[in-house]
XYZ file of C-alpha atoms in Angstrom:
539
model
C -20.801 5.642 -27.471
C -18.747 8.823 -28.188
C -20.168 12.142 -28.332
C -19.874 12.722 -31.854
C -21.735 9.332 -32.246
C -24.508 10.500 -29.935
C -24.763 13.908 -31.950
C -25.122 12.479 -35.564
C -27.508 9.688 -33.732
C -29.512 12.631 -32.226
C -29.943 14.254 -35.782
C -31.308 11.111 -37.336
C -33.857 10.939 -34.167
C -35.178 14.421 -35.395
C -35.835 13.121 -38.864
C -32.630 14.822 -40.506
C -31.926 12.975 -43.558
C -29.505 15.810 -45.249
C -26.799 18.094 -43.787
C -25.051 21.106 -45.719
C -21.550 21.641 -43.919
C -17.822 22.326 -44.169
C -15.914 20.043 -42.069
C -13.276 20.993 -39.653
C -11.836 19.244 -36.606
C -14.726 19.967 -34.257
C -17.320 18.135 -36.660
C -15.604 15.766 -38.962
C -16.387 12.543 -37.087
C -19.575 13.740 -36.318
C -20.463 14.243 -40.243
C -18.858 10.702 -40.790
C -20.980 8.948 -38.448
C -24.007 10.694 -39.755
C -23.271 9.360 -43.192
C -21.548 5.956 -42.571
C -23.583 4.501 -39.848
C -27.098 6.652 -40.079
C -27.518 6.828 -43.464
C -27.956 10.502 -43.941
C -26.499 12.647 -46.894
C -23.744 15.325 -46.439
C -23.573 18.454 -49.015
C -20.080 19.868 -48.726
C -19.899 23.362 -49.724
C -16.717 25.433 -50.342
C -17.619 28.427 -47.922
C -19.391 28.499 -44.891
C -21.955 30.615 -45.203
C -23.348 28.816 -48.141
C -24.224 26.007 -45.784
C -26.231 28.265 -43.830
C -28.262 29.558 -47.067
C -28.728 26.087 -48.376
C -30.109 25.003 -45.098
C -32.357 28.030 -45.113
C -33.627 27.406 -48.592
C -33.971 23.649 -47.867
C -36.448 24.460 -44.724
C -38.501 26.793 -47.038
C -39.027 24.501 -49.787
C -39.558 21.429 -47.677
C -41.452 23.302 -44.469
C -39.082 21.537 -42.405
C -36.044 21.951 -40.857
C -32.884 22.823 -42.459
C -29.257 21.537 -40.807
C -25.723 22.687 -41.689
C -22.824 22.272 -39.804
C -19.016 23.986 -39.577
C -16.384 24.014 -37.146
C -15.289 26.989 -34.810
C -13.668 30.501 -34.838
C -13.085 31.531 -38.466
C -15.812 29.106 -39.687
C -18.325 30.408 -37.539
C -17.794 34.166 -38.375
C -17.918 33.349 -41.911
C -21.422 32.604 -41.262
C -22.853 36.172 -39.939
C -24.113 37.289 -42.989
C -26.093 34.285 -43.808
C -27.265 33.711 -40.596
C -28.688 37.421 -40.403
C -30.457 36.661 -43.609
C -32.087 33.380 -42.307
C -33.290 35.397 -39.009
C -34.887 37.890 -41.189
C -36.650 35.037 -42.924
C -37.932 33.234 -39.945
C -35.979 30.393 -41.301
C -36.107 26.804 -39.252
C -32.727 25.805 -39.241
C -30.152 24.090 -36.959
C -26.270 25.347 -37.178
C -24.197 22.551 -35.724
C -21.169 24.806 -34.840
C -17.792 23.621 -33.421
C -16.135 25.306 -30.461
C -12.899 25.707 -29.344
C -12.046 23.536 -25.922
C -12.797 25.632 -22.888
C -9.096 24.980 -21.592
C -7.388 26.351 -24.947
C -7.991 29.880 -24.451
C -5.158 30.844 -26.493
C -6.091 28.790 -29.488
C -5.992 31.129 -32.547
C -9.495 29.937 -33.403
C -11.095 30.990 -29.955
C -13.901 33.617 -29.894
C -16.881 33.978 -28.066
C -19.514 32.355 -30.382
C -22.493 32.793 -28.099
C -22.084 36.764 -28.159
C -21.639 36.410 -32.168
C -24.983 34.207 -32.769
C -26.756 36.868 -30.518
C -25.726 39.730 -32.443
C -27.444 38.134 -35.507
C -30.767 37.295 -33.764
C -30.311 33.559 -33.849
C -30.837 31.460 -30.755
C -27.989 29.642 -28.719
C -28.241 26.632 -27.300
C -24.797 25.168 -25.772
C -23.851 21.549 -25.621
C -23.373 21.392 -21.692
C -21.763 17.972 -21.238
C -21.258 14.711 -22.977
C -24.223 13.341 -21.096
C -26.428 16.149 -22.428
C -25.450 16.276 -25.883
C -28.459 14.411 -27.254
C -30.723 16.184 -24.904
C -29.102 19.427 -26.172
C -29.828 18.870 -29.805
C -33.364 17.977 -29.323
C -33.960 20.871 -27.493
C -32.346 23.056 -30.381
C -34.968 21.302 -32.930
C -37.870 21.852 -30.629
C -37.023 25.712 -30.227
C -36.071 26.290 -33.906
C -39.702 25.164 -34.862
C -41.495 26.644 -32.116
C -39.339 29.825 -32.389
C -39.294 30.149 -35.991
C -35.637 31.110 -36.321
C -31.932 29.842 -36.895
C -30.789 28.319 -33.509
C -27.010 27.678 -33.184
C -25.669 24.909 -31.455
C -22.312 25.192 -29.712
C -20.354 21.611 -29.795
C -16.784 21.933 -27.970
C -14.087 19.965 -29.690
C -13.048 18.554 -26.665
C -16.237 16.792 -25.884
C -16.317 14.873 -29.126
C -14.204 11.748 -28.250
C -15.840 11.550 -24.558
C -18.088 8.667 -23.975
C -21.820 8.762 -23.065
C -24.501 6.604 -22.846
C -27.307 7.785 -25.442
C -30.726 8.068 -25.292
C -33.402 9.222 -27.601
C -34.139 12.592 -26.405
C -36.123 14.089 -29.524
C -39.429 16.249 -28.495
C -42.599 17.079 -29.991
C -43.380 20.700 -30.944
C -47.052 21.499 -30.727
C -48.360 23.708 -33.810
C -52.180 23.126 -33.491
C -53.905 26.422 -35.298
C -54.732 29.098 -32.948
C -58.399 29.377 -31.960
C -60.904 31.592 -34.056
C -61.076 34.872 -32.567
C -64.290 36.336 -30.702
C -65.129 39.176 -29.179
C -65.359 43.164 -29.926
C -62.341 43.021 -32.325
C -63.523 40.107 -34.223
C -67.372 41.832 -34.348
C -65.676 45.224 -35.566
C -63.592 42.957 -38.137
C -66.857 41.320 -39.055
C -68.882 44.753 -39.645
C -65.903 46.223 -41.899
C -65.840 43.127 -44.365
C -69.705 42.929 -44.342
C -70.068 46.580 -45.026
C -67.432 46.798 -47.697
C -68.328 47.796 -51.217
C -65.144 46.799 -52.769
C -63.149 44.246 -50.622
C -59.738 42.964 -51.465
C -58.102 39.723 -49.726
C -54.176 39.966 -49.592
C -52.499 36.975 -48.394
C -48.633 36.651 -47.178
C -46.346 34.078 -46.988
C -47.917 33.283 -42.958
C -50.941 32.351 -45.082
C -49.818 29.826 -47.413
C -51.703 26.829 -45.813
C -54.788 28.477 -46.209
C -55.140 28.748 -49.605
C -58.289 26.928 -50.030
C -60.162 28.774 -47.181
C -58.991 32.255 -48.578
C -60.207 31.136 -52.046
C -63.594 30.353 -50.355
C -63.656 33.673 -48.724
C -62.890 35.334 -51.936
C -65.768 33.667 -54.001
C -68.413 34.275 -50.890
C -67.173 37.965 -51.260
C -66.674 38.002 -54.889
C -63.176 40.046 -53.704
C -60.229 40.164 -55.828
C -57.035 37.902 -54.523
C -53.587 39.549 -54.171
C -50.549 38.383 -52.290
C -47.090 39.834 -51.125
C -44.116 38.915 -53.030
C -43.311 36.406 -50.683
C -46.698 34.907 -51.348
C -46.219 35.033 -54.781
C -48.158 32.489 -56.879
C -49.995 31.316 -54.153
C -53.247 31.988 -56.049
C -51.964 31.084 -59.396
C -54.816 30.126 -62.086
C -57.733 31.355 -59.962
C -59.909 34.018 -61.941
C -59.839 36.494 -59.250
C -56.103 36.437 -58.898
C -54.232 39.996 -59.480
C -50.668 38.843 -58.489
C -48.694 40.652 -56.409
C -49.862 43.552 -54.389
C -47.498 46.699 -53.878
C -44.528 48.279 -55.486
C -44.550 45.062 -58.009
C -47.977 45.264 -59.097
C -48.924 45.349 -62.804
C -50.885 48.434 -63.944
C -53.995 46.499 -64.037
C -53.513 45.184 -60.406
C -52.789 49.151 -59.120
C -56.069 50.269 -60.653
C -58.006 47.252 -58.787
C -56.109 48.096 -55.614
C -57.110 51.646 -56.031
C -60.616 51.579 -56.373
C -60.984 48.712 -53.276
C -62.025 50.075 -50.141
C -61.445 47.438 -47.724
C -58.064 45.104 -47.631
C -58.136 42.052 -45.589
C -54.975 40.571 -44.696
C -53.690 37.122 -44.090
C -50.380 36.258 -42.948
C -48.561 39.397 -44.060
C -46.687 42.199 -41.778
C -47.473 45.076 -44.307
C -43.997 45.963 -45.179
C -43.151 49.356 -46.716
C -43.117 47.580 -50.174
C -46.066 46.003 -49.747
C -47.887 49.369 -49.074
C -45.918 51.377 -50.735
C -44.883 53.062 -47.967
C -48.749 53.443 -46.807
C -49.859 54.890 -50.043
C -51.709 52.088 -51.361
C -54.097 51.756 -47.878
C -54.976 55.250 -48.133
C -58.689 55.681 -47.606
C -59.330 51.896 -47.129
C -60.230 49.896 -44.216
C -57.432 47.394 -43.045
C -58.479 44.183 -41.478
C -55.097 42.155 -40.587
C -55.345 38.648 -39.346
C -51.900 36.607 -37.992
C -50.824 34.233 -35.504
C -47.567 36.367 -34.963
C -48.465 39.618 -32.952
C -45.060 40.981 -33.837
C -46.744 41.001 -37.161
C -49.464 43.314 -36.313
C -49.027 47.033 -36.364
C -45.069 47.281 -36.177
C -44.948 48.651 -40.033
C -48.456 49.755 -40.617
C -51.418 50.169 -38.012
C -54.389 48.510 -39.417
C -58.011 49.353 -38.314
C -58.680 46.110 -36.400
C -56.525 43.213 -35.796
C -56.887 39.272 -34.867
C -54.212 37.230 -33.671
C -55.377 34.086 -35.100
C -54.936 31.351 -37.761
C -56.023 32.504 -41.146
C -57.436 29.443 -42.523
C -60.013 29.099 -39.550
C -60.552 32.975 -39.245
C -61.606 33.003 -43.197
C -63.894 30.091 -42.525
C -65.750 31.824 -39.399
C -65.826 34.894 -41.359
C -67.790 33.050 -44.333
C -69.928 31.404 -41.412
C -70.987 34.749 -40.165
C -71.702 36.362 -43.790
C -73.906 33.786 -44.550
C -75.586 34.032 -41.194
C -76.268 37.778 -41.885
C -77.156 37.100 -45.621
C -74.659 39.272 -46.844
C -74.702 39.969 -50.685
C -71.498 39.354 -52.338
C -69.715 42.748 -53.759
C -69.248 41.494 -57.229
C -65.890 43.355 -57.450
C -64.119 40.455 -58.867
C -66.326 40.140 -61.631
C -64.619 43.310 -62.831
C -61.413 41.693 -63.499
C -59.932 40.717 -67.059
C -57.583 37.916 -66.092
C -55.908 38.105 -69.556
C -54.547 41.416 -68.931
C -54.398 42.303 -65.161
C -51.437 39.867 -64.681
C -49.281 41.268 -67.164
C -46.321 43.670 -67.226
C -45.588 45.857 -70.225
C -43.921 43.648 -72.375
C -40.308 43.810 -73.079
C -39.334 45.758 -76.470
C -37.243 43.058 -78.075
C -34.903 45.559 -80.397
C -34.508 48.299 -77.759
C -30.772 47.519 -77.147
C -27.596 47.660 -78.518
C -25.660 45.827 -80.432
C -23.899 42.669 -78.372
C -26.516 42.597 -75.434
C -29.952 41.452 -75.261
C -33.077 43.321 -74.224
C -33.554 42.490 -70.526
C -37.338 42.771 -69.922
C -37.926 40.828 -73.391
C -35.579 38.126 -72.365
C -37.013 37.394 -69.095
C -40.581 37.459 -71.078
C -39.133 34.696 -73.116
C -37.221 32.649 -70.501
C -40.872 32.720 -68.307
C -42.277 31.121 -71.426
C -39.193 28.675 -72.469
C -37.892 27.390 -69.049
C -39.418 24.572 -67.581
C -42.574 25.417 -66.119
C -42.750 23.268 -63.337
C -39.817 25.059 -61.494
C -38.257 26.297 -58.371
C -37.225 29.904 -58.410
C -34.343 31.315 -56.506
C -33.162 35.140 -57.010
C -30.280 36.623 -55.566
C -29.848 40.532 -54.633
C -29.350 43.391 -57.186
C -30.339 45.831 -59.601
C -32.047 43.274 -61.998
C -33.938 41.531 -59.215
C -37.201 43.322 -59.189
C -37.981 42.629 -63.144
C -37.315 39.040 -62.268
C -39.522 38.857 -59.338
C -42.254 40.787 -61.969
C -41.578 38.561 -65.014
C -40.599 35.113 -63.985
C -43.343 32.851 -62.150
C -43.192 30.215 -59.915
C -45.470 27.495 -59.319
C -46.249 28.468 -55.672
C -44.922 30.280 -52.563
C -42.812 27.298 -51.514
C -41.257 27.159 -54.675
C -40.086 30.984 -54.701
C -37.079 31.741 -52.861
C -35.590 35.449 -52.726
C -32.443 36.428 -50.683
C -32.692 39.827 -50.128
C -33.691 40.763 -46.275
C -30.447 41.644 -45.348
C -29.742 43.719 -48.712
C -26.976 41.479 -49.650
C -25.830 40.137 -52.868
C -24.096 36.984 -53.541
C -26.317 34.367 -51.544
C -28.851 33.373 -54.126
C -26.540 30.269 -55.766
C -26.084 28.623 -52.348
C -29.705 29.139 -51.522
C -30.408 27.558 -54.859
C -28.080 24.532 -53.978
C -30.181 24.011 -51.166
C -33.590 24.128 -53.060
C -32.415 21.789 -55.497
C -31.692 19.026 -52.687
C -35.200 19.773 -51.062
C -36.890 19.074 -54.350
C -34.703 17.194 -56.909
C -37.452 16.120 -59.073
C -37.996 19.611 -60.509
C -35.207 21.910 -61.839
C -34.136 24.965 -59.802
C -33.489 28.429 -61.758
C -31.368 30.634 -60.147
C -31.039 34.648 -61.122
C -28.152 36.438 -59.772
C -26.084 39.084 -61.188
C -22.606 39.604 -62.273
C -21.158 40.811 -58.924
C -23.482 38.402 -57.175
C -21.816 35.421 -58.863
C -18.279 36.367 -58.336
C -19.170 37.471 -54.772
C -20.553 33.956 -53.685
C -22.171 31.893 -56.604
C -18.589 31.237 -58.460
C -17.647 29.577 -55.129
C -20.404 27.482 -55.032
C -21.020 26.516 -58.607
C -18.726 23.555 -58.475
C -20.811 22.247 -55.367
C -23.738 22.055 -57.630
C -21.371 20.187 -60.087
C -20.391 17.810 -57.658
C -23.971 17.427 -56.467
C -25.121 16.615 -60.002
C -28.057 19.021 -59.354
C -30.671 19.887 -61.901
C -29.599 23.638 -61.657
C -30.056 26.517 -64.243
C -27.990 29.546 -63.368
C -29.016 32.688 -65.287
C -26.130 35.622 -64.644
C -27.850 38.942 -65.684
C -24.592 40.513 -66.525
C -24.237 44.001 -67.093
C -20.461 43.983 -66.247
C -21.204 46.197 -63.462
C -22.205 47.199 -60.096
C -25.526 48.224 -61.312
C -26.881 50.460 -58.131
C -23.700 52.211 -57.902
C -23.390 52.685 -61.851
C -26.825 54.303 -61.638
C -25.692 56.751 -59.002
C -22.626 57.772 -61.006
C -24.860 58.423 -63.996
C -27.351 60.235 -61.929
C -25.098 62.605 -61.075
C -23.186 62.982 -64.507
C -19.998 61.108 -63.228
C -17.752 58.751 -64.821
C -18.974 55.456 -63.888
C -16.095 53.251 -64.801
C -15.107 52.559 -61.339
C -18.273 50.680 -60.944
C -17.724 48.388 -64.133
C -15.468 45.217 -64.613
C -13.955 43.201 -67.116
C -15.021 39.935 -65.803
C -13.726 36.658 -67.010
C -16.020 34.704 -69.382
C -18.601 33.077 -66.823
C -19.603 30.485 -69.542
C -16.063 29.571 -69.999
C -16.091 29.620 -66.047
C -18.904 27.071 -65.840
C -17.550 24.801 -68.650
C -13.993 24.743 -66.288
C -15.867 24.035 -63.152
C -17.476 20.940 -64.746
C -21.071 22.308 -65.823
C -22.004 23.660 -69.058
C -21.974 27.359 -69.978
C -23.832 29.415 -72.712
C -23.183 33.024 -73.900
C -26.159 34.829 -74.867
C -25.392 38.125 -76.526
C -28.284 38.640 -78.901
C -31.984 36.874 -79.500
C -30.753 33.773 -81.312
C -28.099 33.053 -78.641
C -31.289 33.030 -76.433
C -33.146 30.702 -78.623
C -30.240 28.360 -78.734
C -29.542 28.288 -74.938
C -33.592 27.693 -74.288
C -33.245 24.702 -76.994
C -29.964 23.220 -74.809
C -31.893 23.559 -71.710
C -34.803 21.870 -72.810
C -32.098 19.144 -74.015
C -30.109 19.514 -70.904
C -28.064 16.234 -68.934
C -30.175 17.205 -65.535
C -27.350 15.879 -63.528
C -25.350 18.966 -64.932
C -25.738 22.253 -64.015
C -26.139 25.070 -66.480
C -24.988 28.584 -66.879
C -26.550 31.086 -69.074
C -24.451 34.345 -69.214
C -26.950 36.746 -70.134
C -25.163 39.991 -71.423
C -26.817 43.556 -70.653
C -26.027 46.647 -71.589
C -25.445 48.842 -68.015
C -27.052 51.797 -69.447
C -30.382 49.822 -70.641
C -30.829 47.713 -67.446
C -34.371 48.796 -65.642
C -33.862 50.525 -62.294
C -34.941 48.831 -59.008
C -38.933 49.182 -58.568
C -38.766 50.776 -55.044
């Protein structure tokens, strides 16, 4: 067979069902063979960055590997911001990038793609020859799973029509849980936990698979359960759950965090936001458990750290607490679940004519939008309020696109989420600037894909962070404000359903329309906000 056929077959052999991409001369025959002969699905995008972002979100929701493909040169350079976002999210994706022929050094699209990939932190795998193409693809997938980061596969265009003898080269990735720790560090950890009067368990996304074991430990210690933002909703519905730990905590959760004396951390790097620059951990013993040595001590130095699996370690801690007959703390019995998870309610009438109150609108949408959902958030001034007020069902169905502090990444990621779990609607919250930067480009991609996608544009007709800085210094903010076109009319023109929300009655009509929606037709809700009355980001 030809190399393009071998690569397409190698994708199928690595259990790839969906590829996000944009076709060019280096990948079009491979994509065509993957769809026509291997039975795969291809989701065509408008901009190359969207393919990478969609693959990142697809991997997050499914827990598998996301795959994107673009051609060479400017197609690859268009992916750089998205690749950085993927690297910082530890996204397991493989990006199949075309490359110009080695002999065509004067090709206008020629550029050193290896160096560009390395600058993002992504791994790089070269298709070395026609004979090694399937093996090179297999190595990329193995590396992606083992290294937990994007891997770029460089595919020279001049290889595609060369003949090769294909063999299945797919490889296993071994990922058994780490052993339970022992020794002095473990003894110190047990001593700190056993002597704590008010222990608290904090879980990040890295501990998502250990939910049952962490709940068992919580119940044994009678310790409250909290999560990082990335672990949001991990303990949804449990009476000891206090929600997010950090700068996004509710007032009630802050009180509980402030009164604890020991924090047992599973699967979190303890970022500056989780710890509020370390302030939330002052005067507390901190025990950190993670399989990734890079996550320990890089931002916050714990009292003791265990490089170990979250679930196995939690089970072992319970065992030794029982052996020592340690008395439960009773701390979690102080929690009132009806109030500790609530942020102050939005004030419905605290706004000006022609706008809705943002906090009230989010509270109402949290109740009125489909409960079984995936939530994807773009970046911008609006986003921390969304994180606080819009619930997801579990960490796999909550996605944020702010690891590189960029706007405009949310909607392409939402497309990936909708493809990963088409049985539930995907809610995408984006700002007006972010929608114009990246969402507008790909809204029609969602339309063409007939995705059950509901986009909420938090529209203050401004770049909010800049608007605040002008106002704070008593300067004219008009350079940060924009007279955008009607997003609702634009959504209709692109083949979706657009709805304007400029008051509370509009909001109720929009929620009613969502309840009666055609799930094959993406919707957009243009939420009109007063730029002078949007809450500041919570840092």
